[in-house]
Amino acid sequence: MESADSSADSSADSSVGTPKDAGRLQDGFGRRHHSLRISVTDRCNIRCFYCMPADQVTFLPKADILSFEEIHRVVSVLATAGIRRLRLTGGEPLVRHDLAGLIQMLSGIDGIEDIALTTNGMLLGPQAVALRTAGLQRVNISLDTLREATFQRISRRPGLDRVIAGIEAAQAAGFDEVRLNALAIRGLVDDEAEGLVRFASQRGLVMRFIEFMPLDSDRNWDAGDVLCGDQLLERLERHFGPATPLPRPDPAQPARDYRFAGGQRVGLIRPVTAPFCGACDRLRLTAEGALRNCLFSQQEWSLRDLLRSSASDAEILQTAQACVAAKQAGHLINRPEFEQPTRAMYQIGG
Ligand code: SAM
Ligand code: SF4
């Protein structure tokens, strides 16, 4: 695994330790945290097998979920300590009523430079323009297949046509960036990979493949199910010709992007076979207000009780700093001592 200190050193600030850094979110490996992923709900309108149980899902009671005002306060406090980029996720973020209203509130916070959304796309069609108008800049839409039967096998619900309509609406709404994400699972996307790349390319979009991670609530993940990024690239090269790696402008960007001779672009996110923990600058806020320093961490720092008491902003920031300080060098997926977190992807926020 890539060690945290090696690649983080280059981005660490030489002024570390000076009084002006007192509020910064910097971990023990020199990694500064600039990104916050906010789960706005654990609810979802579909039931992807790699994420949620098929049925009898117990969702959080509504009273336990942070209000928009509480999310706004957390972001305002963390923005004073260097958080610049936000990504709204879930569960399915678009099932939360008036997400555009939250985006408008967040886009007014000093220091916030970028607001993005990860969605399954099914509810995007009718909301795309309002989200854009509210200040949403970028959208990632999950698209694992172009076949309705496979869509239903994966998500245990119908609706591929609504996802495609969501993609079209996002493009028409004029976001700065629209990306498509497919999960790289052996036996699932292998024979669709070329079709997905072609679909994206015809629309001027980048198709990204993410290696399947052990975060499924059914706990059926097996290393053999991961369609490794390198194998996927080889397969795509057989079809599209040699791929050229593109420069990575942001070292904290998890994807490695490639361009094929015919102009098609793909991104590969390889958390299992090539972890990018060394340059990680992300924190996560769960729907019920717990901060996590990693998808795979076993520990959380609750902000909700602080938010619902008379705690000061300084106390909220101290809790966030404690969360960052406890961050490990990297995840242990490839080690025998790895333990899958008790929460599944939809409960953390992907
Ligand atoms: N519902 C939205 C969606 O599906 O895009 C946002 C939340 S979802 C948890 C965020 C991302 O996590 C999706 O791209 C999804 O494919 C990915 N994901 C879910 N389970 C995963 C797993 N076990 N391994 C890797 N990625 C996963
Ligand atoms: Fe819902 Fe997204 Fe999880 Fe699929 S991956 S079940 S769409 S939260």
Tab-separated table of C-alpha atoms and ligand atoms in Angstrom:
chain	number	residue	atom	x	y	z
A	1	MET	CA	0.000	0.000	0.000
A	2	GLU	CA	1.103	3.542	-0.707
A	3	SER	CA	2.351	4.973	2.578
A	4	ALA	CA	0.611	8.064	3.886
A	5	ASP	CA	3.723	10.062	4.615
A	6	SER	CA	5.467	9.613	1.278
A	7	SER	CA	2.942	11.322	-0.968
A	8	ALA	CA	1.466	13.628	1.640
A	9	ASP	CA	4.792	15.292	2.407
A	10	SER	CA	4.886	17.033	-0.923
A	11	SER	CA	1.562	18.783	-0.299
A	12	ALA	CA	2.175	19.560	3.380
A	13	ASP	CA	2.568	23.247	4.162
A	14	SER	CA	5.982	24.352	5.389
A	15	SER	CA	4.283	26.693	7.871
A	16	VAL	CA	2.840	23.751	9.825
A	17	GLY	CA	2.922	24.458	13.523
A	18	THR	CA	2.734	28.249	13.318
A	19	PRO	CA	-0.096	29.940	15.242
A	20	LYS	CA	-2.077	30.640	12.062
A	21	ASP	CA	-2.352	26.885	11.542
A	22	ALA	CA	-3.888	26.321	14.946
A	23	GLY	CA	-7.317	25.623	13.466
A	24	ARG	CA	-6.181	23.525	10.492
A	25	LEU	CA	-7.397	20.005	9.870
A	26	GLN	CA	-4.052	18.281	9.507
A	27	ASP	CA	-3.397	14.683	10.479
A	28	GLY	CA	-0.299	13.027	11.889
A	29	PHE	CA	0.984	12.264	8.388
A	30	GLY	CA	0.934	15.881	7.184
A	31	ARG	CA	-2.281	15.490	5.193
A	32	ARG	CA	-4.376	18.661	5.145
A	33	HIS	CA	-8.123	18.108	4.789
A	34	HIS	CA	-9.952	20.233	2.240
A	35	SER	CA	-12.895	18.007	1.215
A	36	LEU	CA	-16.022	17.070	3.110
A	37	ARG	CA	-18.491	14.434	1.930
A	38	ILE	CA	-21.875	15.046	3.427
A	39	SER	CA	-24.460	12.301	3.593
A	40	VAL	CA	-27.845	14.016	3.659
A	41	THR	CA	-29.851	10.812	4.151
A	42	ASP	CA	-29.408	7.046	4.505
A	43	ARG	CA	-32.624	6.464	2.524
A	44	CYS	CA	-32.630	5.372	-1.077
A	45	ASN	CA	-35.160	4.702	-3.813
A	46	ILE	CA	-33.325	1.555	-5.019
A	47	ARG	CA	-31.456	-1.311	-3.334
A	48	CYS	CA	-28.105	-1.980	-5.063
A	49	PHE	CA	-26.795	-5.358	-3.895
A	50	TYR	CA	-23.264	-3.985	-3.394
A	51	CYS	CA	-24.533	-1.396	-0.922
A	52	MET	CA	-27.897	-2.094	0.711
A	53	PRO	CA	-29.910	-5.098	1.880
A	54	ALA	CA	-32.703	-6.262	-0.449
A	55	ASP	CA	-35.444	-5.575	2.075
A	56	GLN	CA	-36.212	-4.895	5.714
A	57	VAL	CA	-33.872	-1.942	5.749
A	58	THR	CA	-33.917	-0.012	9.001
A	59	PHE	CA	-33.459	3.668	8.250
A	60	LEU	CA	-32.557	6.361	10.731
A	61	PRO	CA	-35.515	8.053	12.421
A	62	LYS	CA	-36.024	11.490	10.849
A	63	ALA	CA	-35.314	13.222	14.177
A	64	ASP	CA	-31.801	11.753	14.204
A	65	ILE	CA	-30.866	13.237	10.829
A	66	LEU	CA	-29.115	16.594	10.736
A	67	SER	CA	-31.288	19.501	9.645
A	68	PHE	CA	-30.107	21.816	6.865
A	69	GLU	CA	-29.302	24.444	9.526
A	70	GLU	CA	-27.137	21.922	11.425
A	71	ILE	CA	-25.288	20.892	8.245
A	72	HIS	CA	-24.774	24.578	7.440
A	73	ARG	CA	-23.242	25.173	10.874
A	74	VAL	CA	-20.845	22.220	10.569
A	75	VAL	CA	-19.683	23.393	7.136
A	76	SER	CA	-19.304	26.994	8.325
A	77	VAL	CA	-17.072	25.851	11.189
A	78	LEU	CA	-14.991	23.453	9.060
A	79	ALA	CA	-14.583	26.063	6.324
A	80	THR	CA	-12.698	28.230	8.829
A	81	ALA	CA	-10.223	25.342	9.152
A	82	GLY	CA	-9.605	24.745	5.447
A	83	ILE	CA	-12.558	22.745	4.075
A	84	ARG	CA	-13.087	24.048	0.527
A	85	ARG	CA	-14.881	21.305	-1.419
A	86	LEU	CA	-18.195	19.634	-0.602
A	87	ARG	CA	-19.823	16.557	-2.080
A	88	LEU	CA	-23.422	15.717	-1.176
A	89	THR	CA	-24.220	12.037	-1.115
A	90	GLY	CA	-26.167	9.387	0.788
A	91	GLY	CA	-28.146	7.073	0.524
A	92	GLU	CA	-29.704	8.810	-2.417
A	93	PRO	CA	-29.324	12.560	-1.777
A	94	LEU	CA	-32.156	13.503	-4.137
A	95	VAL	CA	-34.763	11.775	-1.967
A	96	ARG	CA	-34.107	14.484	0.640
A	97	HIS	CA	-36.750	17.187	0.257
A	98	ASP	CA	-35.479	20.488	-1.198
A	99	LEU	CA	-31.820	19.546	-1.656
A	100	ALA	CA	-31.514	22.661	-3.825
A	101	GLY	CA	-32.369	24.714	-0.737
A	102	LEU	CA	-29.435	23.143	1.153
A	103	ILE	CA	-27.105	23.791	-1.776
A	104	GLN	CA	-28.104	27.423	-1.845
A	105	MET	CA	-27.356	27.718	1.888
A	106	LEU	CA	-23.960	25.996	1.532
A	107	SER	CA	-22.909	27.985	-1.513
A	108	GLY	CA	-23.098	31.183	0.557
A	109	ILE	CA	-20.481	29.992	3.082
A	110	ASP	CA	-17.161	31.843	3.005
A	111	GLY	CA	-14.352	29.625	1.760
A	112	ILE	CA	-16.497	27.012	-0.008
A	113	GLU	CA	-15.256	26.816	-3.605
A	114	ASP	CA	-16.842	23.692	-5.008
A	115	ILE	CA	-20.125	21.837	-4.424
A	116	ALA	CA	-20.675	18.470	-6.096
A	117	LEU	CA	-23.315	15.739	-5.914
A	118	THR	CA	-23.194	11.952	-6.258
A	119	THR	CA	-26.543	10.488	-7.298
A	120	ASN	CA	-28.086	7.424	-8.871
A	121	GLY	CA	-29.702	9.886	-11.294
A	122	MET	CA	-33.264	8.587	-11.068
A	123	LEU	CA	-34.693	11.792	-9.594
A	124	LEU	CA	-32.306	14.150	-11.347
A	125	GLY	CA	-34.400	14.910	-14.434
A	126	PRO	CA	-36.963	17.165	-12.729
A	127	GLN	CA	-34.428	18.694	-10.290
A	128	ALA	CA	-31.361	19.376	-12.460
A	129	VAL	CA	-32.109	23.015	-13.312
A	130	ALA	CA	-33.038	23.948	-9.724
A	131	LEU	CA	-29.845	22.303	-8.407
A	132	ARG	CA	-27.730	24.173	-10.935
A	133	THR	CA	-29.435	27.462	-10.162
A	134	ALA	CA	-28.881	26.897	-6.438
A	135	GLY	CA	-25.108	26.669	-6.978
A	136	LEU	CA	-24.349	22.978	-7.604
A	137	GLN	CA	-21.265	22.851	-9.827
A	138	ARG	CA	-20.555	19.181	-10.563
A	139	VAL	CA	-22.529	15.935	-10.707
A	140	ASN	CA	-21.446	12.298	-10.633
A	141	ILE	CA	-24.122	9.894	-11.819
A	142	SER	CA	-23.877	6.183	-11.119
A	143	LEU	CA	-24.399	4.050	-14.219
A	144	ASP	CA	-23.337	0.396	-14.014
A	145	THR	CA	-25.166	-0.948	-17.036
A	146	LEU	CA	-27.019	-0.037	-20.209
A	147	ARG	CA	-29.358	-3.029	-19.956
A	148	GLU	CA	-32.619	-2.758	-18.039
A	149	ALA	CA	-32.524	-6.432	-16.967
A	150	THR	CA	-29.044	-6.006	-15.481
A	151	PHE	CA	-30.114	-2.724	-13.869
A	152	GLN	CA	-32.896	-4.603	-12.102
A	153	ARG	CA	-30.533	-7.390	-11.051
A	154	ILE	CA	-28.220	-4.812	-9.489
A	155	SER	CA	-30.672	-2.359	-7.987
A	156	ARG	CA	-33.621	-4.703	-7.379
A	157	ARG	CA	-35.860	-2.012	-8.887
A	158	PRO	CA	-36.741	-0.899	-12.443
A	159	GLY	CA	-35.681	2.490	-13.811
A	160	LEU	CA	-32.681	2.624	-16.165
A	161	ASP	CA	-34.668	4.956	-18.449
A	162	ARG	CA	-34.981	7.466	-15.593
A	163	VAL	CA	-31.214	7.368	-15.013
A	164	ILE	CA	-30.573	8.081	-18.697
A	165	ALA	CA	-33.109	10.930	-18.569
A	166	GLY	CA	-31.246	12.248	-15.503
A	167	ILE	CA	-27.946	12.220	-17.404
A	168	GLU	CA	-29.509	14.109	-20.298
A	169	ALA	CA	-31.073	16.661	-17.946
A	170	ALA	CA	-27.737	17.187	-16.174
A	171	GLN	CA	-26.022	17.871	-19.474
A	172	ALA	CA	-28.756	20.259	-20.553
A	173	ALA	CA	-28.599	22.117	-17.220
A	174	GLY	CA	-24.996	23.136	-17.935
A	175	PHE	CA	-23.087	21.844	-14.898
A	176	ASP	CA	-19.332	22.493	-14.960
A	177	GLU	CA	-18.779	18.744	-15.013
A	178	VAL	CA	-20.929	15.611	-15.353
A	179	ARG	CA	-19.244	12.256	-14.776
A	180	LEU	CA	-20.535	8.721	-14.984
A	181	ASN	CA	-19.426	6.108	-12.449
A	182	ALA	CA	-19.695	2.319	-12.781
A	183	LEU	CA	-18.752	-0.198	-10.143
A	184	ALA	CA	-16.028	-2.586	-11.308
A	185	ILE	CA	-17.357	-5.987	-10.267
A	186	ARG	CA	-16.149	-9.150	-11.982
A	187	GLY	CA	-18.875	-10.794	-13.997
A	188	LEU	CA	-21.017	-7.671	-13.839
A	189	VAL	CA	-19.523	-4.854	-15.892
A	190	ASP	CA	-16.762	-6.765	-17.766
A	191	ASP	CA	-18.774	-7.302	-20.905
A	192	GLU	CA	-20.407	-3.874	-20.689
A	193	ALA	CA	-17.267	-1.843	-20.137
A	194	GLU	CA	-16.741	-0.964	-23.817
A	195	GLY	CA	-20.417	-0.095	-24.261
A	196	LEU	CA	-20.343	2.204	-21.216
A	197	VAL	CA	-17.191	3.962	-22.458
A	198	ARG	CA	-18.777	4.412	-25.887
A	199	PHE	CA	-22.035	5.705	-24.345
A	200	ALA	CA	-20.112	8.281	-22.286
A	201	SER	CA	-17.825	9.287	-25.107
A	202	GLN	CA	-20.712	9.875	-27.534
A	203	ARG	CA	-22.058	12.400	-25.017
A	204	GLY	CA	-18.677	14.025	-24.370
A	205	LEU	CA	-18.514	12.518	-20.854
A	206	VAL	CA	-15.856	10.634	-18.891
A	207	MET	CA	-16.702	7.112	-17.739
A	208	ARG	CA	-15.140	6.174	-14.415
A	209	PHE	CA	-14.852	2.681	-13.002
A	210	ILE	CA	-14.563	2.166	-9.229
A	211	GLU	CA	-13.265	-1.090	-7.784
A	212	PHE	CA	-15.842	-2.878	-5.638
A	213	MET	CA	-15.034	-2.341	-1.927
A	214	PRO	CA	-16.008	-4.357	1.165
A	215	LEU	CA	-18.824	-2.007	2.177
A	216	ASP	CA	-21.868	-4.043	1.136
A	217	SER	CA	-24.431	-4.519	3.878
A	218	ASP	CA	-24.875	-8.186	2.893
A	219	ARG	CA	-21.146	-8.733	3.651
A	220	ASN	CA	-20.722	-10.897	0.571
A	221	TRP	CA	-17.649	-9.005	-0.736
A	222	ASP	CA	-14.792	-11.217	-1.812
A	223	ALA	CA	-11.452	-10.076	-3.245
A	224	GLY	CA	-12.155	-12.326	-6.244
A	225	ASP	CA	-15.221	-10.215	-7.107
A	226	VAL	CA	-13.148	-7.096	-7.709
A	227	LEU	CA	-12.615	-6.343	-11.371
A	228	CYS	CA	-9.107	-4.941	-11.002
A	229	GLY	CA	-8.457	-1.583	-12.656
A	230	ASP	CA	-5.387	-2.858	-14.533
A	231	GLN	CA	-7.302	-5.793	-16.021
A	232	LEU	CA	-10.143	-3.514	-17.012
A	233	LEU	CA	-7.688	-1.137	-18.697
A	234	GLU	CA	-6.097	-4.016	-20.628
A	235	ARG	CA	-9.514	-5.117	-21.784
A	236	LEU	CA	-10.424	-1.597	-22.907
A	237	GLU	CA	-7.053	-1.221	-24.688
A	238	ARG	CA	-7.759	-4.373	-26.689
A	239	HIS	CA	-10.908	-2.654	-27.890
A	240	PHE	CA	-9.972	1.033	-28.152
A	241	GLY	CA	-6.181	0.831	-28.680
A	242	PRO	CA	-3.387	2.073	-26.395
A	243	ALA	CA	-4.354	4.365	-23.510
A	244	THR	CA	-2.306	7.394	-22.501
A	245	PRO	CA	-2.382	8.375	-18.813
A	246	LEU	CA	-3.445	12.003	-18.377
A	247	PRO	CA	-1.799	14.377	-15.885
A	248	ARG	CA	-3.461	14.466	-12.476
A	249	PRO	CA	-3.954	18.179	-11.684
A	250	ASP	CA	-5.067	17.515	-8.104
A	251	PRO	CA	-2.939	14.970	-6.183
A	252	ALA	CA	-5.928	14.242	-3.900
A	253	GLN	CA	-8.023	13.135	-6.899
A	254	PRO	CA	-8.626	9.380	-6.458
A	255	ALA	CA	-9.083	8.628	-10.180
A	256	ARG	CA	-6.328	8.059	-12.686
A	257	ASP	CA	-7.582	9.279	-16.072
A	258	TYR	CA	-6.623	7.871	-19.483
A	259	ARG	CA	-7.304	8.791	-23.091
A	260	PHE	CA	-7.549	6.225	-25.880
A	261	ALA	CA	-6.320	6.875	-29.396
A	262	GLY	CA	-9.909	7.449	-30.578
A	263	GLY	CA	-10.393	10.228	-27.994
A	264	GLN	CA	-12.483	8.233	-25.491
A	265	ARG	CA	-11.613	9.044	-21.867
A	266	VAL	CA	-11.878	6.781	-18.836
A	267	GLY	CA	-11.024	7.165	-15.172
A	268	LEU	CA	-9.996	4.282	-12.952
A	269	ILE	CA	-10.463	4.451	-9.194
A	270	ARG	CA	-8.504	1.611	-7.621
A	271	PRO	CA	-9.027	1.729	-3.846
A	272	VAL	CA	-8.400	-2.028	-3.569
A	273	THR	CA	-5.459	-2.647	-5.928
A	274	ALA	CA	-3.790	0.797	-5.788
A	275	PRO	CA	-4.951	2.653	-2.667
A	276	PHE	CA	-4.612	6.436	-2.802
A	277	CYS	CA	-4.677	6.953	0.985
A	278	GLY	CA	-1.363	8.851	0.930
A	279	ALA	CA	-2.968	11.875	-0.717
A	280	CYS	CA	-6.401	11.617	0.937
A	281	ASP	CA	-7.811	14.998	1.974
A	282	ARG	CA	-11.358	13.842	2.747
A	283	LEU	CA	-13.559	13.818	5.810
A	284	ARG	CA	-17.087	12.422	5.932
A	285	LEU	CA	-20.185	13.567	7.758
A	286	THR	CA	-22.854	10.897	8.141
A	287	ALA	CA	-26.553	11.706	7.919
A	288	GLU	CA	-26.885	11.613	11.710
A	289	GLY	CA	-23.980	13.955	12.209
A	290	ALA	CA	-20.977	11.708	12.895
A	291	LEU	CA	-17.607	12.661	11.462
A	292	ARG	CA	-15.468	9.880	9.999
A	293	ASN	CA	-11.876	10.189	8.831
A	294	CYS	CA	-12.080	7.225	6.422
A	295	LEU	CA	-14.674	5.015	4.710
A	296	PHE	CA	-13.110	2.108	6.581
A	297	SER	CA	-12.641	3.654	10.007
A	298	GLN	CA	-14.160	1.834	12.954
A	299	GLN	CA	-14.539	5.028	14.965
A	300	GLU	CA	-16.757	8.105	14.625
A	301	TRP	CA	-16.907	11.502	16.280
A	302	SER	CA	-20.492	12.620	16.871
A	303	LEU	CA	-21.200	16.283	16.268
A	304	ARG	CA	-24.951	15.991	16.646
A	305	ASP	CA	-25.055	16.220	20.436
A	306	LEU	CA	-22.753	19.250	20.283
A	307	LEU	CA	-24.972	20.855	17.649
A	308	ARG	CA	-28.053	20.234	19.761
A	309	SER	CA	-26.520	21.564	22.982
A	310	SER	CA	-25.039	24.959	23.657
A	311	ALA	CA	-21.587	23.880	22.420
A	312	SER	CA	-19.467	26.597	20.838
A	313	ASP	CA	-18.000	26.562	17.344
A	314	ALA	CA	-14.593	26.020	18.978
A	315	GLU	CA	-15.845	22.788	20.582
A	316	ILE	CA	-17.166	21.551	17.226
A	317	LEU	CA	-13.821	22.324	15.612
A	318	GLN	CA	-11.906	20.561	18.400
A	319	THR	CA	-13.967	17.416	17.816
A	320	ALA	CA	-13.233	17.594	14.081
A	321	GLN	CA	-9.532	18.012	14.838
A	322	ALA	CA	-9.604	14.970	17.124
A	323	CYS	CA	-11.190	12.992	14.263
A	324	VAL	CA	-8.494	14.134	11.820
A	325	ALA	CA	-5.671	13.509	14.319
A	326	ALA	CA	-6.790	9.887	14.718
A	327	LYS	CA	-6.641	9.180	10.970
A	328	GLN	CA	-4.607	6.099	10.094
A	329	ALA	CA	-1.974	6.031	7.331
A	330	GLY	CA	-4.282	4.014	5.100
A	331	HIS	CA	-6.970	1.358	4.985
A	332	LEU	CA	-6.160	-2.315	5.499
A	333	ILE	CA	-8.350	-3.956	2.831
A	334	ASN	CA	-5.465	-6.067	1.576
A	335	ARG	CA	-4.253	-7.167	4.999
A	336	PRO	CA	-5.401	-10.231	6.958
A	337	GLU	CA	-6.298	-8.036	9.952
A	338	PHE	CA	-8.844	-6.014	7.874
A	339	GLU	CA	-12.267	-5.749	9.461
A	340	GLN	CA	-15.236	-4.558	7.417
A	341	PRO	CA	-16.842	-1.510	9.096
A	342	THR	CA	-20.136	-2.193	10.851
A	343	ARG	CA	-21.814	0.395	8.631
A	344	ALA	CA	-22.452	-0.236	4.941
A	345	MET	CA	-21.867	2.285	2.159
A	346	TYR	CA	-25.388	3.774	2.246
A	347	GLN	CA	-25.035	4.407	5.995
A	348	ILE	CA	-21.687	6.187	5.649
A	349	GLY	CA	-22.099	8.118	2.416
A	350	GLY	CA	-20.144	7.069	-0.633
B	1	SAM	N1	-27.072	6.902	-4.202
B	1	SAM	C1	-26.033	7.623	-4.833
B	1	SAM	C2	-25.384	6.817	-5.930
B	1	SAM	O1	-25.599	5.615	-5.987
B	1	SAM	O2	-24.637	7.413	-6.723
B	1	SAM	C3	-24.994	8.166	-3.870
B	1	SAM	C4	-24.571	7.257	-2.757
B	1	SAM	S1	-23.689	5.828	-3.291
B	1	SAM	C5	-23.356	5.046	-1.758
B	1	SAM	C6	-22.165	6.563	-3.836
B	1	SAM	C7	-21.290	5.710	-4.687
B	1	SAM	O3	-20.852	4.598	-3.938
B	1	SAM	C8	-21.960	5.151	-5.934
B	1	SAM	O4	-21.191	5.503	-7.075
B	1	SAM	C9	-21.929	3.667	-5.725
B	1	SAM	O5	-21.764	2.957	-6.917
B	1	SAM	C10	-20.735	3.512	-4.819
B	1	SAM	N2	-20.737	2.280	-4.038
B	1	SAM	C11	-21.762	1.733	-3.358
B	1	SAM	N3	-21.387	0.568	-2.770
B	1	SAM	C12	-20.082	0.397	-3.093
B	1	SAM	C13	-19.106	-0.604	-2.797
B	1	SAM	N4	-19.411	-1.671	-2.035
B	1	SAM	N5	-17.858	-0.469	-3.304
B	1	SAM	C14	-17.536	0.621	-4.069
B	1	SAM	N6	-18.399	1.604	-4.365
B	1	SAM	C15	-19.665	1.491	-3.896
B	2	SF4	FE1	-28.816	3.607	-3.217
B	2	SF4	FE2	-26.513	4.599	-4.144
B	2	SF4	FE3	-26.508	2.529	-2.419
B	2	SF4	FE4	-27.392	2.133	-4.876
B	2	SF4	S1	-25.302	2.727	-4.281
B	2	SF4	S2	-28.405	1.442	-2.975
B	2	SF4	S3	-28.319	4.058	-5.341
B	2	SF4	S4	-27.187	4.570	-1.992
